[in-house]
Amino acid sequence: MKTEELKQYLERIGLGEQFLPQNGLPLTGETLSRIQSAQLAAIPYENLDLLRGIPLKLSSEALFDKLVLRRRGGYCFEVNGLMAHALRAMGFSVTEYAARMLLGKTEVQARRHRVLRVRAEDGDFLCDAGMNREMQRIALRMEPGLVQSDGVAEYRLEQDEFFGWMLYQRLAHHDFWPVYAFTEEPQTDLDYEMPSFWCEKHPDSPLNKINRISIVRGKEHFSMFGDELIRFADGTVQERRPVAKEDQPALFAELFGIAD
């Protein structure tokens, strides 16, 4: 990502030019958290292209065009890919992994989620802005057993002989449960094309059948799941309401910033 593109990315997520490397950007975990939370609030998770049958492109140029210039959202392979390119342009060292979604299960799942390990001046952090559910709003320090809070939920990373790193989440009035797991084989943009194609086209994919859109607004998390709008806050679901299909385009534009 070139300097001018980085400026446009920062404008897209509502951050200023103090996040440019030439302006003395501190390469710390706090900076990572500010970037991740800003992207979560500005760029929605969304699968509308999958539902429309529009093939996804995961090159850095394609991601910049769709998510920054056309002001769309995307799913994990897209939004975390964009964040990885931006963080590298800022001066961070980024390694990307392919994670297995668990969501409370213990059986082995296919690797179909993109996550980032980012080396900062004060340690290594897990960054992820690509989940269609209430998930970490901050960069998580990669220390096994350390309980970390983002103000809404608590998170803990553990290591397993088979699964590698396992991320656990605890919401209000719940116990910790496993969200996803990943081992430390570095991935490139090319490595994500096959799992992304599976998500796009396979009949068993959960991502190519109904609306899956979400965005973070302060401590609230708004999700469109099928034809239902869900508002999550204070660790619990606060509201659910159906949205008629004819009203959905206006809602997508107003609430999620998706205008096409």
C-alpha positions as a printed Julia matrix, in Angstrom:
260×3 Matrix{Float64}:
   0.0     0.0    0.0
   1.47    3.33  -1.09
   1.48    6.45   1.08
  -1.43    8.09  -0.74
  -3.46    4.87  -0.45
  -2.66    4.68   3.26
  -3.96    8.23   3.67
  -7.2     7.19   1.95
  -7.48    4.12   4.16
  -7.05    6.25   7.28
  -9.7     8.67   6.05
 -12.0     5.71   5.39
 -11.74    4.52   9.0
 -11.84    7.99  10.52
  -8.21    8.33  11.63
  -5.84   11.18  10.88
  -2.39   11.51   9.38
  -0.73   11.0   12.76
  -1.03    7.31  11.84
   1.36    7.76   8.94
   4.8     6.27   9.68
   6.65    9.47   8.76
   4.78   11.29  11.53
   6.31    9.27  14.35
   3.58    6.63  14.68
   4.23    4.53  17.82
   4.22    0.88  16.75
   2.51   -0.36  19.91
  -0.38   -2.56  20.91
  -2.39    0.53  21.83
  -1.97    1.82  18.27
  -3.09   -1.56  16.9
  -6.21   -1.46  19.07
  -7.09    2.03  17.86
  -6.75    0.94  14.24
  -8.74   -2.25  14.69
 -11.58   -0.56  16.58
 -11.7     2.25  14.01
 -11.94   -0.2   11.12
 -14.67   -2.19  12.89
 -16.7     1.0   13.27
 -16.25    2.14   9.66
 -16.0    -0.91   7.39
 -18.82   -3.43   7.82
 -18.6    -7.17   7.64
 -20.88   -8.1    4.74
 -21.47  -10.94   2.3
 -23.67   -9.23  -0.3
 -21.37  -10.07  -3.21
 -21.55  -13.75  -2.28
 -25.34  -13.59  -2.37
 -25.26  -11.78  -5.72
 -22.85  -14.3   -7.26
 -20.13  -11.68  -7.8
 -16.68  -13.34  -7.68
 -14.39  -12.03  -4.98
 -10.86  -10.84  -5.68
  -8.33  -10.85  -2.85
  -5.42   -8.93  -4.35
  -4.37   -5.82  -2.45
  -5.53   -3.68  -5.39
  -8.98   -5.28  -5.45
  -9.43   -4.96  -1.71
  -8.44   -1.3   -1.74
 -10.83   -0.59  -4.61
 -13.81   -2.31  -3.0
 -13.41   -1.42   0.66
 -11.8     2.03   0.43
 -12.65    3.61  -2.92
 -16.13    2.09  -3.34
 -16.73    2.21   0.43
 -18.08   -1.31   0.64
 -17.51   -3.94   3.32
 -16.47   -7.55   3.04
 -15.9   -10.73   4.96
 -12.78  -11.93   6.79
 -10.64  -12.65   3.74
 -11.29   -9.09   2.56
 -11.41   -6.87   5.64
  -8.5    -8.55   7.43
  -6.55   -8.57   4.18
  -7.0    -4.82   3.85
  -5.96   -4.28   7.47
  -2.86   -6.43   6.98
  -1.73   -4.35   3.99
  -2.37   -1.1    5.88
  -0.49   -2.23   8.99
   2.53   -3.21   6.92
   2.46    0.21   5.26
   2.51    1.76   8.73
   5.64   -0.19   9.63
   4.26   -3.16  11.54
   5.46   -6.72  10.91
   2.39   -8.83  10.04
   2.09  -12.61   9.71
  -1.21  -14.03   8.5
  -2.72  -17.37   9.51
  -5.71  -19.52   8.53
  -7.99  -20.28  11.46
 -10.53  -23.01  12.11
 -13.9   -21.69  13.27
 -15.02  -23.52  16.43
 -17.87  -21.43  17.92
 -18.21  -23.67  20.93
 -17.49  -26.94  19.13
 -14.54  -29.24  19.7
 -14.55  -31.25  16.46
 -12.1   -30.29  13.72
 -13.35  -27.69  11.26
 -11.84  -26.58   7.97
  -9.56  -23.55   7.95
 -11.72  -20.73   6.6
 -10.92  -17.62   8.6
  -8.13  -15.05   8.1
  -6.35  -13.7   11.19
  -3.3   -11.5   11.76
  -0.38  -11.8   14.14
   1.24   -8.39  14.45
   4.6    -7.7   16.04
   4.65   -4.4   17.92
   7.28   -2.7   20.06
   5.64   -4.09  23.19
   4.91   -7.65  22.04
   2.94   -9.77  19.6
  -0.81   -9.22  19.15
  -3.75  -10.99  17.52
  -5.71   -8.63  15.27
  -9.07   -9.48  13.71
 -11.75   -7.2   12.25
 -13.5    -9.92  10.27
 -16.1   -11.66  12.44
 -19.86  -11.48  11.89
 -20.59  -11.53  15.62
 -19.59   -9.75  18.8
 -15.83  -10.21  18.89
 -12.68   -8.52  20.14
 -12.7    -4.78  19.6
  -9.01   -4.51  20.51
  -5.75   -6.18  19.56
  -5.17   -9.08  21.94
  -1.76   -9.7   23.45
  -0.61  -13.2   22.5
   0.13  -14.52  25.96
  -1.39  -17.89  26.94
  -3.77  -17.68  29.89
  -3.93  -13.88  30.03
  -7.53  -12.67  30.43
  -8.1    -9.47  28.44
 -11.2    -7.27  28.23
 -12.36   -4.95  25.48
 -15.02   -3.41  27.72
 -17.77   -5.71  26.4
 -16.37   -9.24  26.7
 -13.31  -11.04  28.05
 -10.85  -13.03  25.94
  -8.18  -15.61  26.65
  -5.68  -17.36  24.4
  -4.5   -20.88  25.14
  -2.27  -23.31  23.26
  -3.27  -26.83  22.26
  -1.12  -29.61  20.82
  -3.37  -30.06  17.76
  -5.3   -26.78  17.36
  -2.37  -24.5   18.15
  -3.56  -21.14  19.46
  -7.16  -21.25  20.69
  -9.13  -18.07  21.27
 -11.78  -18.14  24.0
 -14.47  -15.54  24.66
 -16.62  -14.89  27.72
 -19.69  -12.7   27.38
 -21.78  -11.47  30.3
 -23.48  -14.3   32.2
 -21.62  -16.96  30.18
 -18.56  -19.14  30.59
 -15.51  -19.0   28.31
 -16.04  -20.86  25.04
 -13.69  -21.54  22.09
 -14.21  -19.23  19.11
 -11.48  -20.26  16.69
  -8.03  -21.81  16.54
  -4.97  -21.49  14.33
  -1.5   -22.91  13.92
   1.52  -20.89  12.87
   1.88  -21.6    9.14
   2.21  -18.2    7.41
  -0.29  -17.55   4.63
  -0.24  -15.25   1.59
  -3.1   -13.64  -0.35
  -2.97  -16.62  -2.71
  -3.47  -19.13   0.11
  -6.85  -17.64   0.95
  -8.3   -18.03  -2.54
  -9.3   -21.68  -2.1
 -11.07  -21.33   1.28
 -12.68  -18.12   0.02
 -13.96  -19.94  -3.06
 -15.39  -22.65  -0.79
 -17.2   -19.97   1.2
 -18.5   -18.41  -2.0
 -19.72  -21.54  -3.8
 -19.91  -24.67  -1.66
 -23.44  -25.84  -0.73
 -22.32  -26.36   2.87
 -20.96  -22.83   3.23
 -22.9   -20.81   5.83
 -21.91  -17.56   4.1
 -23.64  -17.8    0.71
 -27.3   -18.2    1.72
 -28.58  -15.28   3.81
 -27.61  -11.73   4.72
 -24.69  -11.59   7.16
 -23.84   -7.97   7.84
 -22.51   -6.32  10.98
 -20.83   -3.19  12.26
 -19.72   -1.79  15.62
 -21.09    1.53  16.88
 -19.51    2.44  20.21
 -20.3    -0.45  22.57
 -23.18   -1.54  20.38
 -22.94   -4.17  17.67
 -25.58   -4.2   14.92
 -26.05   -7.34  12.82
 -28.29   -8.26   9.93
 -28.83  -12.02  10.01
 -31.12  -13.04   7.19
 -34.05  -10.65   7.38
 -33.6    -9.89  11.09
 -31.81   -6.88  12.57
 -30.12   -7.6   15.9
 -28.77   -4.99  18.33
 -26.21   -6.27  20.81
 -25.03   -4.2   23.79
 -23.85   -4.69  27.37
 -22.99   -8.3   26.65
 -26.46   -9.37  25.53
 -28.94   -9.08  22.66
 -31.06   -5.99  23.33
 -33.37   -6.02  20.33
 -34.45   -8.18  17.4
 -36.77   -7.05  14.65
 -37.61   -8.25  11.15
 -36.88   -5.97   8.21
 -38.93   -6.32   5.02
 -36.85   -6.98   1.92
 -38.02   -3.77   0.27
 -36.75   -1.79   3.26
 -33.36   -3.48   3.45
 -31.42   -1.39   0.86
 -32.19    1.81   2.76
 -31.21    0.18   6.06
 -27.97   -1.14   4.58
 -27.07    2.38   3.46
 -28.13    4.17   6.66
 -26.85    1.78   9.32
 -24.0    -0.07   7.63
 -22.89    2.49   5.03
 -23.47    0.12   2.1
 -24.93    2.14  -0.75
 -24.76   -0.3   -3.67
